[in-house]
Coordinates of C-alpha atoms in Angstrom, one line a residue:
M1210 CA 69.0 10.0 47.5
S1211 CA 71.8 8.7 48.5
L1212 CA 74.6 11.2 50.8
R1213 CA 76.4 11.7 47.3
P1214 CA 73.4 13.3 45.5
Q1215 CA 72.7 15.6 48.6
R1216 CA 76.3 16.6 49.2
L1217 CA 75.6 17.6 45.7
S1218 CA 72.3 19.2 46.4
L1219 CA 73.4 21.2 49.3
L1220 CA 76.4 22.6 47.2
V1221 CA 74.1 23.7 44.4
G1222 CA 72.1 25.5 46.9
A1223 CA 74.6 27.2 49.0
A1224 CA 76.4 28.4 45.6
L1225 CA 73.0 29.9 44.1
F1226 CA 72.5 31.9 47.6
G1227 CA 76.5 32.7 47.8
A1228 CA 76.0 34.5 44.3
A1229 CA 72.3 36.2 45.6
A1230 CA 73.9 37.5 48.2
L1231 CA 77.2 38.9 46.3
F1232 CA 74.4 40.4 43.5
W1233 CA 72.8 42.6 46.2
L1234 CA 76.1 43.6 48.1
L1235 CA 77.1 44.9 44.7
F1236 CA 73.6 46.0 42.8
L1237 CA 71.9 47.5 46.1
P1238 CA 74.5 50.5 46.4
R1239 CA 74.1 51.5 43.2
A1240 CA 70.4 51.2 42.4
E1241 CA 70.2 53.6 45.4
E1242 CA 72.1 56.3 44.2
S1243 CA 70.9 55.7 40.2
V1244 CA 68.8 58.2 38.9
F1245 CA 65.9 56.0 39.1
G1246 CA 66.3 54.9 43.2
R1247 CA 66.5 58.8 43.8
V1248 CA 63.4 60.4 41.5
P1249 CA 59.9 58.4 42.4
Y1250 CA 57.5 57.9 39.3
L1251 CA 53.7 58.4 39.4
D1252 CA 53.3 55.6 41.7
E1253 CA 56.1 55.1 44.0
V1254 CA 55.1 59.6 44.5
I1255 CA 51.6 58.6 45.5
Y1256 CA 53.0 56.0 47.9
L1257 CA 54.9 57.9 49.5
D1258 CA 52.6 60.7 49.9
R1259 CA 49.9 58.2 51.2
A1260 CA 52.9 57.0 54.0
A1261 CA 53.4 60.6 55.2
D1262 CA 50.0 60.6 55.5
I1263 CA 50.0 57.9 58.1
R1264 CA 53.2 58.9 59.4
D1265 CA 51.3 62.4 60.3
G1266 CA 47.8 61.0 61.1
R1267 CA 46.1 62.3 58.3
A1268 CA 45.0 58.8 56.6
A1269 CA 42.3 57.9 59.0
G1270 CA 39.9 59.5 57.8
E1271 CA 40.8 58.6 53.9
P1272 CA 39.3 55.7 52.5
H1273 CA 41.8 52.9 50.7
F1274 CA 42.0 54.2 47.3
M1275 CA 44.6 51.3 46.5
A1276 CA 47.2 48.8 48.3
P1277 CA 45.7 49.2 52.0
L1278 CA 48.7 47.7 53.5
Y1279 CA 51.7 48.7 51.1
P1280 CA 51.9 52.4 52.6
H1281 CA 51.7 51.7 55.9
L1282 CA 55.3 49.4 55.2
V1283 CA 56.3 52.5 54.0
A1284 CA 55.1 54.2 56.5
A1285 CA 56.9 51.7 58.9
A1286 CA 60.3 51.0 57.2
A1287 CA 61.0 54.9 55.8
A1288 CA 62.5 57.5 58.0
P1289 CA 60.1 60.4 58.6
A1290 CA 62.2 62.2 55.8
A1291 CA 61.3 60.1 53.3
T1292 CA 58.2 61.7 51.9
A1293 CA 58.0 63.1 48.3
G1294 CA 57.5 66.3 48.9
G1295 CA 60.7 66.9 46.3
D1296 CA 61.8 66.1 43.5
V1297 CA 65.3 63.5 44.6
I1298 CA 65.1 61.5 47.8
P1299 CA 68.0 60.6 49.5
P1300 CA 69.4 57.0 49.0
A1301 CA 69.2 56.4 53.2
D1302 CA 65.4 57.7 53.4
L1303 CA 64.5 54.6 52.0
R1304 CA 67.0 52.1 53.0
G1305 CA 64.7 50.0 55.2
L1306 CA 62.1 49.9 52.7
R1307 CA 64.3 48.7 50.3
L1308 CA 66.2 46.2 52.6
L1309 CA 62.9 44.9 53.8
Q1310 CA 61.7 44.4 49.7
V1311 CA 65.4 42.8 49.3
G1312 CA 64.7 40.4 52.4
C1313 CA 60.8 39.3 50.7
W1314 CA 62.9 38.9 47.5
F1315 CA 65.3 36.2 49.6
G1316 CA 62.2 34.8 51.0
T1317 CA 60.7 34.5 47.5
L1318 CA 64.1 32.7 46.5
A1319 CA 64.0 30.4 49.6
L1320 CA 60.7 29.9 48.6
L1321 CA 61.2 28.7 45.4
A1322 CA 63.7 26.1 46.7
V1323 CA 61.7 24.5 48.9
G1324 CA 58.9 24.4 46.5
G1325 CA 61.3 22.7 43.8
R1326 CA 62.3 20.3 46.2
L1327 CA 58.5 19.3 46.6
L1328 CA 58.7 19.0 42.5
A1329 CA 61.6 17.1 42.5
R1330 CA 60.0 14.2 44.0
D1331 CA 58.5 12.6 40.9
F1332 CA 61.9 12.5 39.2
A1333 CA 64.1 9.4 39.8
A1334 CA 67.2 10.1 38.3
T1335 CA 69.6 12.4 39.7
P1336 CA 70.1 15.2 37.2
G1337 CA 66.4 15.3 36.9
R1338 CA 65.8 16.0 40.6
L1339 CA 68.6 18.5 40.8
V1340 CA 67.4 20.6 37.9
A1341 CA 63.7 20.2 38.9
T1342 CA 64.9 21.9 42.9
W1343 CA 67.1 24.7 41.9
L1344 CA 66.4 25.8 38.4
P1345 CA 63.8 27.8 39.6
A1346 CA 65.4 29.7 42.4
L1347 CA 68.2 30.2 39.5
L1348 CA 65.9 31.8 36.8
F1349 CA 64.3 34.2 39.9
L1350 CA 67.5 35.4 40.3
L1351 CA 68.2 36.0 36.8
Y1352 CA 65.5 37.6 36.1
R1353 CA 65.9 41.4 35.9
P1354 CA 62.8 43.2 36.6
A1355 CA 62.7 40.9 40.0
A1356 CA 65.8 43.2 41.2
I1357 CA 64.7 46.4 39.7
F1358 CA 61.1 46.2 41.8
A1359 CA 62.7 44.9 44.8
T1360 CA 64.7 48.9 44.8
A1361 CA 61.7 50.7 44.0
V1362 CA 58.4 52.2 45.7
L1363 CA 55.9 49.6 44.4
G1364 CA 54.3 47.0 46.2
E1365 CA 55.2 44.1 43.5
T1366 CA 58.1 42.3 46.0
V1367 CA 56.4 42.1 49.1
L1368 CA 52.7 40.9 46.6
T1369 CA 54.8 38.3 45.0
F1370 CA 56.6 36.5 48.5
L1371 CA 53.2 36.5 50.0
V1372 CA 51.7 34.7 47.1
T1373 CA 54.6 32.4 46.6
L1374 CA 54.3 31.4 50.2
A1375 CA 50.5 30.8 50.2
V1376 CA 51.4 28.1 47.1
V1377 CA 54.7 26.6 48.8
L1378 CA 52.7 26.2 52.0
T1379 CA 49.8 24.3 50.2
L1380 CA 52.1 22.4 48.1
R1381 CA 53.8 21.4 51.4
V1382 CA 50.9 20.2 53.1
V1383 CA 49.2 18.4 50.3
G1384 CA 52.4 16.9 49.0
S1385 CA 52.7 14.9 52.4
R1386 CA 51.4 11.9 53.5
A1387 CA 52.1 11.7 57.3
M1388 CA 51.8 15.8 58.2
P1389 CA 49.9 15.6 61.8
P1390 CA 46.6 17.6 61.4
A1391 CA 47.4 20.6 63.9
L1392 CA 50.4 21.4 61.5
S1393 CA 48.2 21.2 58.1
L1394 CA 45.9 23.5 60.0
A1395 CA 48.5 26.1 60.6
Q1396 CA 49.6 25.9 57.5
A1397 CA 46.7 26.6 56.7
A1398 CA 46.0 29.5 58.4
L1399 CA 49.1 31.1 58.0
A1400 CA 48.3 30.4 53.8
G1401 CA 44.9 31.9 54.2
L1402 CA 46.8 34.7 56.2
A1403 CA 49.4 35.6 53.2
L1404 CA 46.5 35.7 50.4
G1405 CA 44.5 38.1 52.4
A1406 CA 47.8 40.3 53.3
A1407 CA 48.7 40.0 49.7
A1408 CA 44.6 41.5 48.5
L1409 CA 45.7 43.8 50.5
V1410 CA 48.7 44.7 48.3
R1411 CA 46.5 44.1 45.2
G1412 CA 42.7 43.1 44.8
T1413 CA 43.9 40.0 42.2
A1414 CA 45.6 38.0 44.7
L1415 CA 42.3 37.1 45.7
L1416 CA 41.6 34.7 42.6
A1417 CA 44.5 32.3 44.1
V1418 CA 41.4 31.7 46.6
P1419 CA 39.3 29.3 44.7
A1420 CA 42.6 27.0 43.8
L1421 CA 44.2 27.2 46.7
T1422 CA 41.0 26.2 48.7
A1423 CA 40.2 23.2 46.4
A1424 CA 43.8 21.7 47.0
F1425 CA 43.1 22.1 51.0
L1426 CA 39.8 20.4 50.4
W1427 CA 41.3 17.4 48.6
G1428 CA 43.7 17.0 51.1
P1429 CA 47.2 15.2 51.6
E1430 CA 47.0 11.3 50.1
V1431 CA 46.6 9.1 52.9
D1432 CA 49.5 6.6 52.6
S1433 CA 49.4 2.7 54.9
G1434 CA 51.9 0.8 52.7
S1435 CA 48.9 0.3 50.3
P1436 CA 46.4 2.6 47.7
R1437 CA 43.7 4.3 49.8
P1438 CA 41.5 7.1 48.3
R1439 CA 42.2 10.5 49.1
R1440 CA 39.8 12.0 51.9
R1441 CA 38.3 15.8 51.6
A1442 CA 38.8 17.0 55.0
W1443 CA 37.1 20.2 55.5
A1444 CA 38.6 22.3 58.7
A1445 CA 41.9 22.9 56.6
P1446 CA 39.8 25.3 53.7
L1447 CA 37.7 26.7 56.2
V1448 CA 40.4 28.1 58.0
L1449 CA 42.5 29.5 55.1
V1450 CA 39.3 31.4 53.9
A1451 CA 38.8 32.6 57.9
T1452 CA 42.1 33.8 58.1
C1453 CA 42.0 35.6 54.5
V1454 CA 38.6 37.0 55.4
L1455 CA 40.5 38.0 58.6
A1456 CA 42.6 40.0 57.0
I1457 CA 40.9 41.9 54.7
L1458 CA 38.2 42.8 56.8
P1459 CA 39.6 45.8 58.6
A1460 CA 40.1 47.7 55.8
A1461 CA 36.7 46.5 53.9
L1462 CA 35.3 47.8 57.0
H1463 CA 37.3 50.9 56.7
N1464 CA 35.9 51.9 53.3
T1465 CA 32.2 50.9 54.0
R1466 CA 31.7 53.2 57.0
L1467 CA 33.5 55.9 55.0
V1468 CA 31.9 55.8 52.2
G1469 CA 28.4 55.0 53.6
R1470 CA 27.7 51.6 51.3
P1471 CA 29.1 48.3 51.0
A1472 CA 32.8 48.2 49.8
G1473 CA 36.1 46.2 49.7
P1474 CA 39.2 47.0 50.5
T1475 CA 40.5 49.1 47.8
L1476 CA 38.3 51.4 45.6
N1477 CA 40.4 51.2 42.3
A1478 CA 39.3 48.2 40.6
G1479 CA 36.1 50.4 38.9
L1480 CA 39.1 52.8 37.3
N1481 CA 41.5 49.8 36.3
L1482 CA 38.4 48.3 34.8
Y1483 CA 37.9 51.4 32.4
I1484 CA 41.3 51.8 31.9
G1485 CA 41.5 48.2 30.5
N1486 CA 38.3 47.7 29.2
G1487 CA 36.9 51.5 27.6
P1488 CA 36.8 53.3 24.8
G1489 CA 40.7 53.8 24.2
A1490 CA 42.0 50.4 25.8
N1491 CA 43.9 48.0 23.6
G1492 CA 45.3 45.5 26.1
F1493 CA 47.9 48.1 28.1
Y1494 CA 48.3 51.3 30.5
V1495 CA 46.3 54.0 28.8
Q1496 CA 45.7 57.7 29.8
V1497 CA 42.6 58.5 31.0
L1498 CA 42.1 61.2 33.7
P1499 CA 43.3 64.9 32.8
G1500 CA 44.6 66.7 35.3
D1501 CA 47.6 65.9 38.6
L1502 CA 47.1 62.3 38.9
R1503 CA 49.0 62.4 42.0
E1504 CA 46.6 65.3 43.5
D1505 CA 43.7 62.8 42.3
P1506 CA 44.3 59.4 41.3
A1507 CA 40.9 58.0 41.0
G1508 CA 39.5 61.4 38.7
L1509 CA 37.3 62.6 41.1
A1510 CA 37.4 66.3 39.7
Y1511 CA 36.7 64.9 36.2
L1512 CA 33.7 62.9 37.4
G1513 CA 32.4 65.1 39.4
A1514 CA 32.1 67.8 36.3
H1515 CA 30.7 65.4 34.3
A1516 CA 27.9 64.7 37.2
G1517 CA 27.0 67.8 38.1
H1518 CA 28.2 67.4 42.0
P1519 CA 31.1 66.0 44.0
V1520 CA 31.8 62.7 44.1
D1521 CA 33.8 60.5 46.5
L1522 CA 36.1 57.4 46.3
G1523 CA 33.0 55.6 46.3
E1524 CA 31.1 56.8 43.9
A1525 CA 34.0 56.9 41.7
D1526 CA 34.9 53.4 41.4
R1527 CA 31.1 52.7 40.8
L1528 CA 31.2 55.6 38.2
W1529 CA 34.3 54.1 36.6
R1530 CA 32.6 50.4 36.5
E1531 CA 29.6 51.4 35.2
R1532 CA 31.2 53.2 32.0
A1533 CA 33.5 50.2 31.6
L1534 CA 30.6 47.7 32.0
E1535 CA 28.7 49.6 29.4
A1536 CA 31.5 49.6 27.0
M1537 CA 31.9 46.3 27.2
G1538 CA 28.3 45.6 26.6
A1539 CA 28.1 48.0 23.8
A1540 CA 31.0 45.9 22.2
P1541 CA 31.3 42.3 23.5
G1542 CA 33.3 41.0 20.7
R1543 CA 36.0 43.2 21.2
S1544 CA 35.5 42.9 24.6
F1545 CA 36.0 39.5 24.2
G1546 CA 39.0 40.0 21.9
L1547 CA 41.2 42.2 24.3
A1548 CA 40.8 39.6 27.2
L1549 CA 41.9 36.8 25.2
K1550 CA 45.2 39.6 23.9
K1551 CA 45.6 40.4 27.8
V1552 CA 46.0 36.7 28.4
W1553 CA 48.7 36.3 25.5
L1554 CA 50.3 39.7 26.8
Q1555 CA 51.3 38.2 30.5
L1556 CA 52.9 35.1 28.5
Q1557 CA 54.7 36.9 25.4
N1558 CA 58.6 37.9 26.4
W1559 CA 58.7 41.8 26.3
E1560 CA 58.6 43.6 29.3
I1561 CA 55.9 45.9 29.3
D1562 CA 56.7 49.6 30.7
Q1563 CA 55.0 51.5 32.5
M1564 CA 57.3 52.7 34.7
A1565 CA 61.6 53.0 33.8
G1566 CA 62.5 50.4 31.1
Q1567 CA 65.2 47.8 31.5
G1568 CA 67.5 49.4 28.8
P1569 CA 68.0 52.8 31.1
W1570 CA 68.0 50.7 34.0
R1571 CA 71.2 48.7 32.4
A1572 CA 73.3 52.3 31.7
E1573 CA 72.6 52.9 35.1
V1574 CA 74.0 50.2 37.0
P1575 CA 76.0 47.6 33.7
L1576 CA 75.7 44.7 36.9
L1577 CA 72.0 44.0 35.5
A1578 CA 73.4 42.4 32.5
V1579 CA 74.2 39.5 34.4
A1580 CA 70.7 39.2 35.2
C1581 CA 69.8 37.7 31.9
V1582 CA 66.8 35.5 32.2
P1583 CA 63.9 36.7 29.7
Y1584 CA 60.1 36.5 30.6
G1585 CA 59.6 34.6 27.6
L1586 CA 62.1 31.9 29.0
L1587 CA 59.5 31.3 31.8
S1588 CA 56.8 31.4 30.4
S1589 CA 57.4 28.9 27.7
L1590 CA 59.2 26.1 29.6
G1591 CA 56.7 26.9 31.9
L1592 CA 53.8 26.2 29.6
V1593 CA 56.2 23.0 28.8
G1594 CA 56.3 22.0 32.5
L1595 CA 52.5 22.1 33.2
A1596 CA 51.6 20.4 30.1
L1597 CA 54.2 17.5 30.7
G1598 CA 53.8 17.1 34.6
W1599 CA 50.2 17.6 34.7
R1600 CA 49.7 13.7 36.1
Q1601 CA 51.5 15.2 39.0
R1602 CA 48.7 17.0 41.8
P1603 CA 51.5 20.1 42.5
V1604 CA 52.0 20.6 39.1
R1605 CA 47.7 20.9 38.6
I1606 CA 47.7 23.6 41.8
L1607 CA 50.2 25.8 40.0
A1608 CA 48.3 25.5 36.8
A1609 CA 44.9 26.1 38.4
V1610 CA 46.8 29.1 40.3
L1611 CA 48.4 30.4 37.1
L1612 CA 44.8 30.4 35.3
L1613 CA 43.0 32.6 37.9
L1614 CA 45.9 35.0 38.1
V1615 CA 46.2 35.3 34.6
A1616 CA 42.4 35.2 33.6
G1617 CA 41.6 37.4 36.9
Q1618 CA 44.3 40.4 35.9
S1619 CA 43.2 39.9 32.1
L1620 CA 39.8 41.6 33.4
F1621 CA 42.0 44.9 33.9
F1622 CA 45.0 46.1 32.0
V1623 CA 48.7 44.3 31.6
V1624 CA 52.3 45.8 32.3
A1625 CA 55.2 44.1 33.2
R1626 CA 54.8 44.8 37.0
Y1627 CA 51.5 43.1 37.1
R1628 CA 53.3 39.8 35.7
Q1629 CA 55.6 39.8 38.9
V1630 CA 53.5 37.6 41.1
L1631 CA 53.3 35.3 38.5
V1632 CA 57.1 34.6 38.0
P1633 CA 57.8 32.0 40.9
L1634 CA 54.7 29.8 39.2
W1635 CA 56.6 30.0 36.0
A1636 CA 59.7 29.1 37.8
L1637 CA 58.4 26.0 39.7
A1638 CA 56.6 25.4 36.3
A1639 CA 60.0 26.0 34.4
G1640 CA 61.9 23.3 36.8
V1641 CA 59.5 21.0 35.9
G1642 CA 60.0 21.2 32.5
A1643 CA 63.6 21.6 31.9
A1644 CA 63.6 18.1 34.2
S1645 CA 61.5 16.5 31.6
L1646 CA 63.4 17.8 28.7
R1647 CA 66.0 15.6 29.4
G1648 CA 63.1 12.1 30.0
R1649 CA 61.5 12.6 27.2
P1650 CA 63.2 14.9 24.8
R1651 CA 60.8 13.3 22.0
V1652 CA 57.8 15.3 23.1
A1653 CA 59.2 18.0 25.4
A1654 CA 61.3 19.8 22.4
P1655 CA 58.2 19.5 20.2
L1656 CA 56.4 21.6 23.1
W1657 CA 58.9 23.8 23.7
L1658 CA 59.1 24.9 20.5
A1659 CA 55.6 25.8 20.5
A1660 CA 55.3 27.8 23.2
I1661 CA 58.3 30.2 21.9
A1662 CA 56.3 30.7 19.0
L1663 CA 53.5 31.5 21.6
V1664 CA 55.4 34.0 23.7
I1665 CA 56.9 36.2 21.0
P1666 CA 55.5 39.6 20.7
W1667 CA 53.9 39.5 17.4
G1668 CA 52.5 42.3 15.9
Q1669 CA 53.4 44.9 19.0
G1670 CA 56.2 46.6 16.8
A1671 CA 54.2 50.3 17.1
V1672 CA 52.9 50.1 20.9
R1673 CA 56.8 49.4 21.8
A1674 CA 57.9 52.5 19.7
Q1675 CA 55.4 54.3 21.7
T1676 CA 56.4 52.8 24.7

């Protein structure tokens, strides 16, 4: 690149991050004062209750039902008064947590700039490089749910930052031809820790491990002025897997000790599997538990009544899993169709609400109107980027991570916030897709039209009305 394109790229980046800073200076105070920032929803209440137990020392003897890491972040970042004991939370009580999550939001934005620059190397013309470099960050900045989730007591923003960090670190290593081995190992270790920490927010983050391990296993291309084969290096992938395991091991041992049998770091996979595949499953979240979900989110009382004896979290996880597998085995065709539908639900444009919808949020905080990028633009243009950039190794890594995350999450159920972890990956692929539209319009335009048809939420009118 000549000096002038570099200056132009720096100016674009400075303008983008300046706009992001201005947006949050205006948005955060208004979001905190809104009803959605002061009255917690179900999952937020559960996390606040768990954080209060951690602060008061009552959680040491309880297994981790879901997200072992996130309640600790809530406990560390929120003021002691920020418990779910009342209906309304003063904005200042959650200021620390929200600032932490806004920091993760900005971290994701910066990682997208780094990842975009890596992907832009394969575009010779300056316009293509600029688009591939900065469009991913711009799309993320203008994606409304990312801002909404950053203000909520939910782990989506932290999870998204950690997974994006692991992916971008991998892209840096495998895209480098002269990185010192020690630095490669350090970045592999950090990527593994990031994935392990992400798995302690939502276990499906572990699905990215095989793709990133394979990328590190293949290693960077060796370039000494003439074509040479890529060499396999075992150290980096082993370090990635080892640090990932080390991150999740304490939570898994904690659960194993308390339930008296081998257990993972969370005990809610069986319930989520049943919600997504039981007799009443439709691809979305469905209510399967009676009673107070805040007091008994695993349905222990319900299962105990049917089993005829008290049920702990470990047995509840097993019972829900067995019920889900029984339903799936009784109607395999239906289960396969549901899985395909859930794959599509992670591509289509409609934001599948489980918490507050975007319409009420826009009414409460009109500034959100500037964040106007729809999910369908990310996924459709991202699909174009994956197709046209397939020969680029970083794009294949993105495709592998997206494929595994989408397939794995399709085992359970789909709501808008569960798609949040995919957004930075779609944005990076969309940068490649948009840059390719100019260079290969005859191929890219028809592909994009086909992708747009794929992401239209066909036939979901009844479910949308019910939601």
